Amino acid sequence: MNLFGRKKAGGPSAGSTSPAETILQLRNTVETLEKRQIHLDKKIEQQLGEAKQKMAKKDKRGALYCLKRKKMYEAEIEKINGARLTLEQQMIAIEGTVTNSETIKAMTAGKEAMAKARGNVTVDDVGELMDDITDEVEQANDIASAISAPANEVLDDEELLNELNEMEELELESQLLDAPAVPVAEQPAAALDLPAVPTAQPDVPVSSALEDADTKALRELEAAMAL
């Protein structure tokens, strides 16, 4: 229960204006107060001038009334300045509130977009997914190892490997024996610097020819005597 008859602050009413309209209204009110202040400044100057005139005419009472009106106008200007300051503070606060509201809206929209893009995926979901992927990879490796086990046993059989090595050695020897001989290119004989073959009959000394004839005659004589 409100004892002072003041309404409790609640949400905006159905006919409330928008922040932009409120700011415009406040700005118009500030301009009106400025015009009011200008008008009062003129009134103050007017009362000050009348007070001087009355003092010149020795009308002291009249001068005091003018000064009282001048003081009231000055007090009114002080009130106007206070009201202007309050209105300007409200405009700044509303503008800041609007800016904050727009910022919050943008942040909310960004958060909703991120949530939509994420597709309701949580950190736990990602962890479970990674665990499932790891399990599947391990199972695939186990299956591959099981499938390749007989082949690995064959490759690990030492007796078969030795036999295979012997077959490779025999095949290599057979290829070497059956390989055709590599023709060796004949190297051209090096030109020898020999003297030219003589074409003329050598001159045989006469004494040598006579000695050969005598020897032949002697051998024929010895043969005849032997008979």
PDB file of C-alpha atoms in Angstrom:
ATOM      1  CA  MET A   1       0.000   0.000   0.000  1.00  0.00           C
ATOM      2  CA  ASN A   2       1.315   3.394  -0.989  1.00  0.00           C
ATOM      3  CA  LEU A   3       0.748   5.821   1.892  1.00  0.00           C
ATOM      4  CA  PHE A   4       1.761   8.929  -0.053  1.00  0.00           C
ATOM      5  CA  GLY A   5      -0.591   8.366  -2.945  1.00  0.00           C
ATOM      6  CA  ARG A   6       2.226   8.017  -5.460  1.00  0.00           C
ATOM      7  CA  LYS A   7       1.850   5.494  -8.222  1.00  0.00           C
ATOM      8  CA  LYS A   8       4.312   2.694  -8.321  1.00  0.00           C
ATOM      9  CA  ALA A   9       6.689   2.639 -11.231  1.00  0.00           C
ATOM     10  CA  GLY A  10       5.508   0.089 -13.716  1.00  0.00           C
ATOM     11  CA  GLY A  11       6.002  -0.866 -17.309  1.00  0.00           C
ATOM     12  CA  PRO A  12       5.287   1.534 -20.157  1.00  0.00           C
ATOM     13  CA  SER A  13       1.659   2.293 -20.718  1.00  0.00           C
ATOM     14  CA  ALA A  14      -0.130   1.450 -23.913  1.00  0.00           C
ATOM     15  CA  GLY A  15      -0.092   5.075 -25.056  1.00  0.00           C
ATOM     16  CA  SER A  16       3.555   5.807 -24.173  1.00  0.00           C
ATOM     17  CA  THR A  17       5.685   7.523 -26.760  1.00  0.00           C
ATOM     18  CA  SER A  18       8.818   6.148 -28.280  1.00  0.00           C
ATOM     19  CA  PRO A  19      12.248   7.253 -27.014  1.00  0.00           C
ATOM     20  CA  ALA A  20      12.802   9.305 -30.161  1.00  0.00           C
ATOM     21  CA  GLU A  21       9.514  11.135 -29.675  1.00  0.00           C
ATOM     22  CA  THR A  22      10.303  11.735 -26.018  1.00  0.00           C
ATOM     23  CA  ILE A  23      13.720  13.170 -26.876  1.00  0.00           C
ATOM     24  CA  LEU A  24      12.106  15.467 -29.439  1.00  0.00           C
ATOM     25  CA  GLN A  25       9.554  16.615 -26.852  1.00  0.00           C
ATOM     26  CA  LEU A  26      12.287  17.319 -24.309  1.00  0.00           C
ATOM     27  CA  ARG A  27      14.305  19.270 -26.868  1.00  0.00           C
ATOM     28  CA  ASN A  28      11.260  21.401 -27.747  1.00  0.00           C
ATOM     29  CA  THR A  29      10.683  22.086 -24.048  1.00  0.00           C
ATOM     30  CA  VAL A  30      14.318  23.173 -23.644  1.00  0.00           C
ATOM     31  CA  GLU A  31      13.943  25.562 -26.577  1.00  0.00           C
ATOM     32  CA  THR A  32      10.784  26.995 -25.002  1.00  0.00           C
ATOM     33  CA  LEU A  33      12.621  27.557 -21.735  1.00  0.00           C
ATOM     34  CA  GLU A  34      15.459  29.270 -23.583  1.00  0.00           C
ATOM     35  CA  LYS A  35      12.982  31.651 -25.186  1.00  0.00           C
ATOM     36  CA  ARG A  36      11.413  32.256 -21.751  1.00  0.00           C
ATOM     37  CA  GLN A  37      14.842  33.043 -20.329  1.00  0.00           C
ATOM     38  CA  ILE A  38      15.562  35.545 -23.091  1.00  0.00           C
ATOM     39  CA  HIS A  39      12.243  37.215 -22.384  1.00  0.00           C
ATOM     40  CA  LEU A  40      12.987  37.430 -18.654  1.00  0.00           C
ATOM     41  CA  ASP A  41      16.463  38.839 -19.347  1.00  0.00           C
ATOM     42  CA  LYS A  42      14.785  41.666 -21.242  1.00  0.00           C
ATOM     43  CA  LYS A  43      12.375  42.175 -18.348  1.00  0.00           C
ATOM     44  CA  ILE A  44      15.294  42.397 -15.938  1.00  0.00           C
ATOM     45  CA  GLU A  45      16.998  45.039 -18.058  1.00  0.00           C
ATOM     46  CA  GLN A  46      13.702  46.897 -18.299  1.00  0.00           C
ATOM     47  CA  GLN A  47      13.160  46.891 -14.507  1.00  0.00           C
ATOM     48  CA  LEU A  48      16.744  47.961 -13.923  1.00  0.00           C
ATOM     49  CA  GLY A  49      16.276  50.889 -16.319  1.00  0.00           C
ATOM     50  CA  GLU A  50      13.000  51.940 -14.647  1.00  0.00           C
ATOM     51  CA  ALA A  51      14.611  51.761 -11.214  1.00  0.00           C
ATOM     52  CA  LYS A  52      17.350  54.117 -12.364  1.00  0.00           C
ATOM     53  CA  GLN A  53      14.776  56.516 -13.763  1.00  0.00           C
ATOM     54  CA  LYS A  54      12.769  56.511 -10.527  1.00  0.00           C
ATOM     55  CA  MET A  55      15.885  57.097  -8.489  1.00  0.00           C
ATOM     56  CA  ALA A  56      16.643  60.060 -10.707  1.00  0.00           C
ATOM     57  CA  LYS A  57      13.178  61.404  -9.893  1.00  0.00           C
ATOM     58  CA  LYS A  58      13.728  60.753  -6.193  1.00  0.00           C
ATOM     59  CA  ASP A  59      11.012  58.060  -6.289  1.00  0.00           C
ATOM     60  CA  LYS A  60      12.695  55.654  -3.943  1.00  0.00           C
ATOM     61  CA  ARG A  61       9.621  53.497  -3.342  1.00  0.00           C
ATOM     62  CA  GLY A  62       9.030  53.053  -7.057  1.00  0.00           C
ATOM     63  CA  ALA A  63      12.705  52.125  -7.541  1.00  0.00           C
ATOM     64  CA  LEU A  64      12.414  49.467  -4.817  1.00  0.00           C
ATOM     65  CA  TYR A  65       9.408  47.906  -6.553  1.00  0.00           C
ATOM     66  CA  CYS A  66      11.356  47.739  -9.790  1.00  0.00           C
ATOM     67  CA  LEU A  67      14.259  46.053  -8.037  1.00  0.00           C
ATOM     68  CA  LYS A  68      11.867  43.533  -6.425  1.00  0.00           C
ATOM     69  CA  ARG A  69      10.441  42.611  -9.838  1.00  0.00           C
ATOM     70  CA  LYS A  70      13.993  42.329 -11.177  1.00  0.00           C
ATOM     71  CA  LYS A  71      14.857  39.940  -8.345  1.00  0.00           C
ATOM     72  CA  MET A  72      11.755  37.816  -9.047  1.00  0.00           C
ATOM     73  CA  TYR A  73      12.703  37.587 -12.702  1.00  0.00           C
ATOM     74  CA  GLU A  74      16.238  36.528 -11.756  1.00  0.00           C
ATOM     75  CA  ALA A  75      14.808  33.835  -9.458  1.00  0.00           C
ATOM     76  CA  GLU A  76      12.620  32.634 -12.310  1.00  0.00           C
ATOM     77  CA  ILE A  77      15.678  32.424 -14.543  1.00  0.00           C
ATOM     78  CA  GLU A  78      17.420  30.281 -11.904  1.00  0.00           C
ATOM     79  CA  LYS A  79      14.439  27.908 -11.940  1.00  0.00           C
ATOM     80  CA  ILE A  80      14.508  27.809 -15.737  1.00  0.00           C
ATOM     81  CA  ASN A  81      18.229  26.979 -15.697  1.00  0.00           C
ATOM     82  CA  GLY A  82      17.571  24.146 -13.249  1.00  0.00           C
ATOM     83  CA  ALA A  83      14.709  22.821 -15.394  1.00  0.00           C
ATOM     84  CA  ARG A  84      16.861  23.021 -18.546  1.00  0.00           C
ATOM     85  CA  LEU A  85      19.649  21.120 -16.820  1.00  0.00           C
ATOM     86  CA  THR A  86      17.215  18.390 -15.745  1.00  0.00           C
ATOM     87  CA  LEU A  87      15.721  18.111 -19.229  1.00  0.00           C
ATOM     88  CA  GLU A  88      19.168  17.923 -20.845  1.00  0.00           C
ATOM     89  CA  GLN A  89      20.195  15.200 -18.369  1.00  0.00           C
ATOM     90  CA  GLN A  90      17.037  13.284 -19.282  1.00  0.00           C
ATOM     91  CA  MET A  91      17.810  13.593 -23.007  1.00  0.00           C
ATOM     92  CA  ILE A  92      21.344  12.317 -22.459  1.00  0.00           C
ATOM     93  CA  ALA A  93      20.062   9.459 -20.309  1.00  0.00           C
ATOM     94  CA  ILE A  94      17.383   8.491 -22.851  1.00  0.00           C
ATOM     95  CA  GLU A  95      19.869   8.629 -25.714  1.00  0.00           C
ATOM     96  CA  GLY A  96      22.247   6.445 -23.700  1.00  0.00           C
ATOM     97  CA  THR A  97      19.417   4.058 -22.855  1.00  0.00           C
ATOM     98  CA  VAL A  98      18.428   3.826 -26.520  1.00  0.00           C
ATOM     99  CA  THR A  99      22.038   3.177 -27.490  1.00  0.00           C
ATOM    100  CA  ASN A 100      22.367   0.501 -24.820  1.00  0.00           C
ATOM    101  CA  SER A 101      19.078  -1.043 -25.895  1.00  0.00           C
ATOM    102  CA  GLU A 102      20.192  -1.183 -29.523  1.00  0.00           C
ATOM    103  CA  THR A 103      23.504  -2.675 -28.426  1.00  0.00           C
ATOM    104  CA  ILE A 104      21.716  -5.327 -26.365  1.00  0.00           C
ATOM    105  CA  LYS A 105      19.399  -6.097 -29.285  1.00  0.00           C
ATOM    106  CA  ALA A 106      22.381  -6.513 -31.600  1.00  0.00           C
ATOM    107  CA  MET A 107      24.168  -8.729 -29.085  1.00  0.00           C
ATOM    108  CA  THR A 108      21.010 -10.796 -28.596  1.00  0.00           C
ATOM    109  CA  ALA A 109      20.587 -11.192 -32.352  1.00  0.00           C
ATOM    110  CA  GLY A 110      24.219 -12.265 -32.629  1.00  0.00           C
ATOM    111  CA  LYS A 111      23.779 -14.785 -29.837  1.00  0.00           C
ATOM    112  CA  GLU A 112      20.652 -16.211 -31.480  1.00  0.00           C
ATOM    113  CA  ALA A 113      22.458 -16.445 -34.828  1.00  0.00           C
ATOM    114  CA  MET A 114      25.348 -18.290 -33.181  1.00  0.00           C
ATOM    115  CA  ALA A 115      22.947 -20.653 -31.443  1.00  0.00           C
ATOM    116  CA  LYS A 116      21.109 -21.298 -34.711  1.00  0.00           C
ATOM    117  CA  ALA A 117      24.376 -21.931 -36.557  1.00  0.00           C
ATOM    118  CA  ARG A 118      25.553 -24.235 -33.782  1.00  0.00           C
ATOM    119  CA  GLY A 119      22.394 -26.279 -34.154  1.00  0.00           C
ATOM    120  CA  ASN A 120      21.957 -26.969 -30.428  1.00  0.00           C
ATOM    121  CA  VAL A 121      25.313 -28.754 -30.317  1.00  0.00           C
ATOM    122  CA  THR A 122      26.913 -28.720 -26.863  1.00  0.00           C
ATOM    123  CA  VAL A 123      30.452 -29.318 -25.690  1.00  0.00           C
ATOM    124  CA  ASP A 124      29.394 -32.692 -24.337  1.00  0.00           C
ATOM    125  CA  ASP A 125      27.981 -33.616 -27.738  1.00  0.00           C
ATOM    126  CA  VAL A 126      31.283 -32.732 -29.394  1.00  0.00           C
ATOM    127  CA  GLY A 127      33.202 -34.750 -26.800  1.00  0.00           C
ATOM    128  CA  GLU A 128      30.996 -37.778 -27.351  1.00  0.00           C
ATOM    129  CA  LEU A 129      31.360 -37.393 -31.110  1.00  0.00           C
ATOM    130  CA  MET A 130      35.157 -37.313 -30.865  1.00  0.00           C
ATOM    131  CA  ASP A 131      35.108 -40.393 -28.641  1.00  0.00           C
ATOM    132  CA  ASP A 132      32.909 -42.213 -31.169  1.00  0.00           C
ATOM    133  CA  ILE A 133      35.245 -41.247 -34.018  1.00  0.00           C
ATOM    134  CA  THR A 134      38.246 -42.523 -32.028  1.00  0.00           C
ATOM    135  CA  ASP A 135      36.482 -45.811 -31.345  1.00  0.00           C
ATOM    136  CA  GLU A 136      35.558 -46.245 -35.004  1.00  0.00           C
ATOM    137  CA  VAL A 137      39.148 -45.566 -36.116  1.00  0.00           C
ATOM    138  CA  GLU A 138      40.471 -48.118 -33.624  1.00  0.00           C
ATOM    139  CA  GLN A 139      37.933 -50.707 -34.771  1.00  0.00           C
ATOM    140  CA  ALA A 140      38.827 -50.074 -38.409  1.00  0.00           C
ATOM    141  CA  ASN A 141      42.521 -50.588 -37.601  1.00  0.00           C
ATOM    142  CA  ASP A 142      41.739 -53.800 -35.724  1.00  0.00           C
ATOM    143  CA  ILE A 143      39.697 -55.110 -38.656  1.00  0.00           C
ATOM    144  CA  ALA A 144      42.477 -54.244 -41.119  1.00  0.00           C
ATOM    145  CA  SER A 145      45.021 -56.012 -38.907  1.00  0.00           C
ATOM    146  CA  ALA A 146      42.820 -59.087 -38.659  1.00  0.00           C
ATOM    147  CA  ILE A 147      42.309 -59.202 -42.427  1.00  0.00           C
ATOM    148  CA  SER A 148      46.019 -58.869 -43.173  1.00  0.00           C
ATOM    149  CA  ALA A 149      47.116 -61.407 -40.524  1.00  0.00           C
ATOM    150  CA  PRO A 150      47.447 -64.479 -42.910  1.00  0.00           C
ATOM    151  CA  ALA A 151      49.499 -62.460 -45.369  1.00  0.00           C
ATOM    152  CA  ASN A 152      51.778 -61.308 -42.598  1.00  0.00           C
ATOM    153  CA  GLU A 153      52.248 -64.927 -41.452  1.00  0.00           C
ATOM    154  CA  VAL A 154      53.323 -65.918 -44.973  1.00  0.00           C
ATOM    155  CA  LEU A 155      55.796 -63.085 -45.114  1.00  0.00           C
ATOM    156  CA  ASP A 156      57.169 -64.058 -41.717  1.00  0.00           C
ATOM    157  CA  ASP A 157      57.762 -67.792 -42.709  1.00  0.00           C
ATOM    158  CA  GLU A 158      61.576 -68.098 -42.726  1.00  0.00           C
ATOM    159  CA  GLU A 159      61.685 -71.392 -44.717  1.00  0.00           C
ATOM    160  CA  LEU A 160      59.578 -69.906 -47.511  1.00  0.00           C
ATOM    161  CA  LEU A 161      61.689 -66.788 -47.594  1.00  0.00           C
ATOM    162  CA  ASN A 162      64.884 -68.835 -47.923  1.00  0.00           C
ATOM    163  CA  GLU A 163      63.382 -70.861 -50.762  1.00  0.00           C
ATOM    164  CA  LEU A 164      62.313 -67.667 -52.487  1.00  0.00           C
ATOM    165  CA  ASN A 165      65.851 -66.272 -52.190  1.00  0.00           C
ATOM    166  CA  GLU A 166      67.309 -69.468 -53.749  1.00  0.00           C
ATOM    167  CA  MET A 167      64.879 -69.226 -56.649  1.00  0.00           C
ATOM    168  CA  GLU A 168      65.917 -65.631 -57.230  1.00  0.00           C
ATOM    169  CA  GLU A 169      69.606 -66.615 -57.242  1.00  0.00           C
ATOM    170  CA  LEU A 170      69.022 -69.488 -59.749  1.00  0.00           C
ATOM    171  CA  GLU A 171      67.018 -67.224 -61.982  1.00  0.00           C
ATOM    172  CA  LEU A 172      69.805 -64.658 -61.927  1.00  0.00           C
ATOM    173  CA  GLU A 173      72.449 -67.288 -62.828  1.00  0.00           C
ATOM    174  CA  SER A 174      70.285 -68.567 -65.684  1.00  0.00           C
ATOM    175  CA  GLN A 175      69.914 -65.098 -67.066  1.00  0.00           C
ATOM    176  CA  LEU A 176      73.676 -64.553 -66.915  1.00  0.00           C
ATOM    177  CA  LEU A 177      74.414 -67.866 -68.745  1.00  0.00           C
ATOM    178  CA  ASP A 178      71.826 -67.286 -71.439  1.00  0.00           C
ATOM    179  CA  ALA A 179      72.922 -63.779 -72.108  1.00  0.00           C
ATOM    180  CA  PRO A 180      74.510 -63.417 -75.637  1.00  0.00           C
ATOM    181  CA  ALA A 181      78.175 -62.615 -75.876  1.00  0.00           C
ATOM    182  CA  VAL A 182      78.826 -58.979 -76.258  1.00  0.00           C
ATOM    183  CA  PRO A 183      80.608 -58.379 -79.587  1.00  0.00           C
ATOM    184  CA  VAL A 184      83.944 -56.736 -79.202  1.00  0.00           C
ATOM    185  CA  ALA A 185      84.689 -54.203 -81.841  1.00  0.00           C
ATOM    186  CA  GLU A 186      87.976 -54.838 -83.612  1.00  0.00           C
ATOM    187  CA  GLN A 187      90.444 -52.181 -82.915  1.00  0.00           C
ATOM    188  CA  PRO A 188      92.082 -50.863 -86.095  1.00  0.00           C
ATOM    189  CA  ALA A 189      95.696 -51.836 -86.262  1.00  0.00           C
ATOM    190  CA  ALA A 190      97.971 -49.014 -85.625  1.00  0.00           C
ATOM    191  CA  ALA A 191      99.862 -47.972 -88.678  1.00  0.00           C
ATOM    192  CA  LEU A 192     103.454 -49.141 -88.331  1.00  0.00           C
ATOM    193  CA  ASP A 193     106.213 -47.074 -89.721  1.00  0.00           C
ATOM    194  CA  LEU A 194     107.903 -49.888 -91.753  1.00  0.00           C
ATOM    195  CA  PRO A 195     110.401 -49.439 -94.579  1.00  0.00           C
ATOM    196  CA  ALA A 196     109.185 -49.882 -98.104  1.00  0.00           C
ATOM    197  CA  VAL A 197     109.466 -53.378 -99.687  1.00  0.00           C
ATOM    198  CA  PRO A 198     112.296 -53.388-102.231  1.00  0.00           C
ATOM    199  CA  THR A 199     111.229 -54.206-105.774  1.00  0.00           C
ATOM    200  CA  ALA A 200     114.651 -54.592-107.368  1.00  0.00           C
ATOM    201  CA  GLN A 201     116.655 -57.843-107.153  1.00  0.00           C
ATOM    202  CA  PRO A 202     119.435 -57.616-104.643  1.00  0.00           C
ATOM    203  CA  ASP A 203     122.859 -57.529-106.010  1.00  0.00           C
ATOM    204  CA  VAL A 204     124.513 -60.925-105.233  1.00  0.00           C
ATOM    205  CA  PRO A 205     128.313 -60.859-105.182  1.00  0.00           C
ATOM    206  CA  VAL A 206     129.999 -62.960-107.897  1.00  0.00           C
ATOM    207  CA  SER A 207     132.262 -64.746-105.447  1.00  0.00           C
ATOM    208  CA  SER A 208     129.318 -66.012-103.418  1.00  0.00           C
ATOM    209  CA  ALA A 209     127.667 -67.431-106.565  1.00  0.00           C
ATOM    210  CA  LEU A 210     130.811 -69.257-107.582  1.00  0.00           C
ATOM    211  CA  GLU A 211     131.200 -70.748-104.096  1.00  0.00           C
ATOM    212  CA  ASP A 212     127.711 -72.137-104.261  1.00  0.00           C
ATOM    213  CA  ALA A 213     128.373 -73.794-107.599  1.00  0.00           C
ATOM    214  CA  ASP A 214     131.563 -75.426-106.335  1.00  0.00           C
ATOM    215  CA  THR A 215     129.849 -76.729-103.262  1.00  0.00           C
ATOM    216  CA  LYS A 216     127.138 -78.247-105.380  1.00  0.00           C
ATOM    217  CA  ALA A 217     129.633 -79.962-107.641  1.00  0.00           C
ATOM    218  CA  LEU A 218     131.480 -81.435-104.684  1.00  0.00           C
ATOM    219  CA  ARG A 219     128.283 -82.836-103.209  1.00  0.00           C
ATOM    220  CA  GLU A 220     127.354 -84.456-106.517  1.00  0.00           C
ATOM    221  CA  LEU A 221     130.870 -86.021-106.725  1.00  0.00           C
ATOM    222  CA  GLU A 222     130.637 -87.406-103.207  1.00  0.00           C
ATOM    223  CA  ALA A 223     127.317 -88.933-104.021  1.00  0.00           C
ATOM    224  CA  ALA A 224     128.613 -90.605-107.124  1.00  0.00           C
ATOM    225  CA  MET A 225     131.574 -92.085-105.257  1.00  0.00           C
ATOM    226  CA  ALA A 226     129.296 -93.522-102.669  1.00  0.00           C
ATOM    227  CA  LEU A 227     127.588 -95.547-105.321  1.00  0.00           C
TER     228      LEU A 227
END
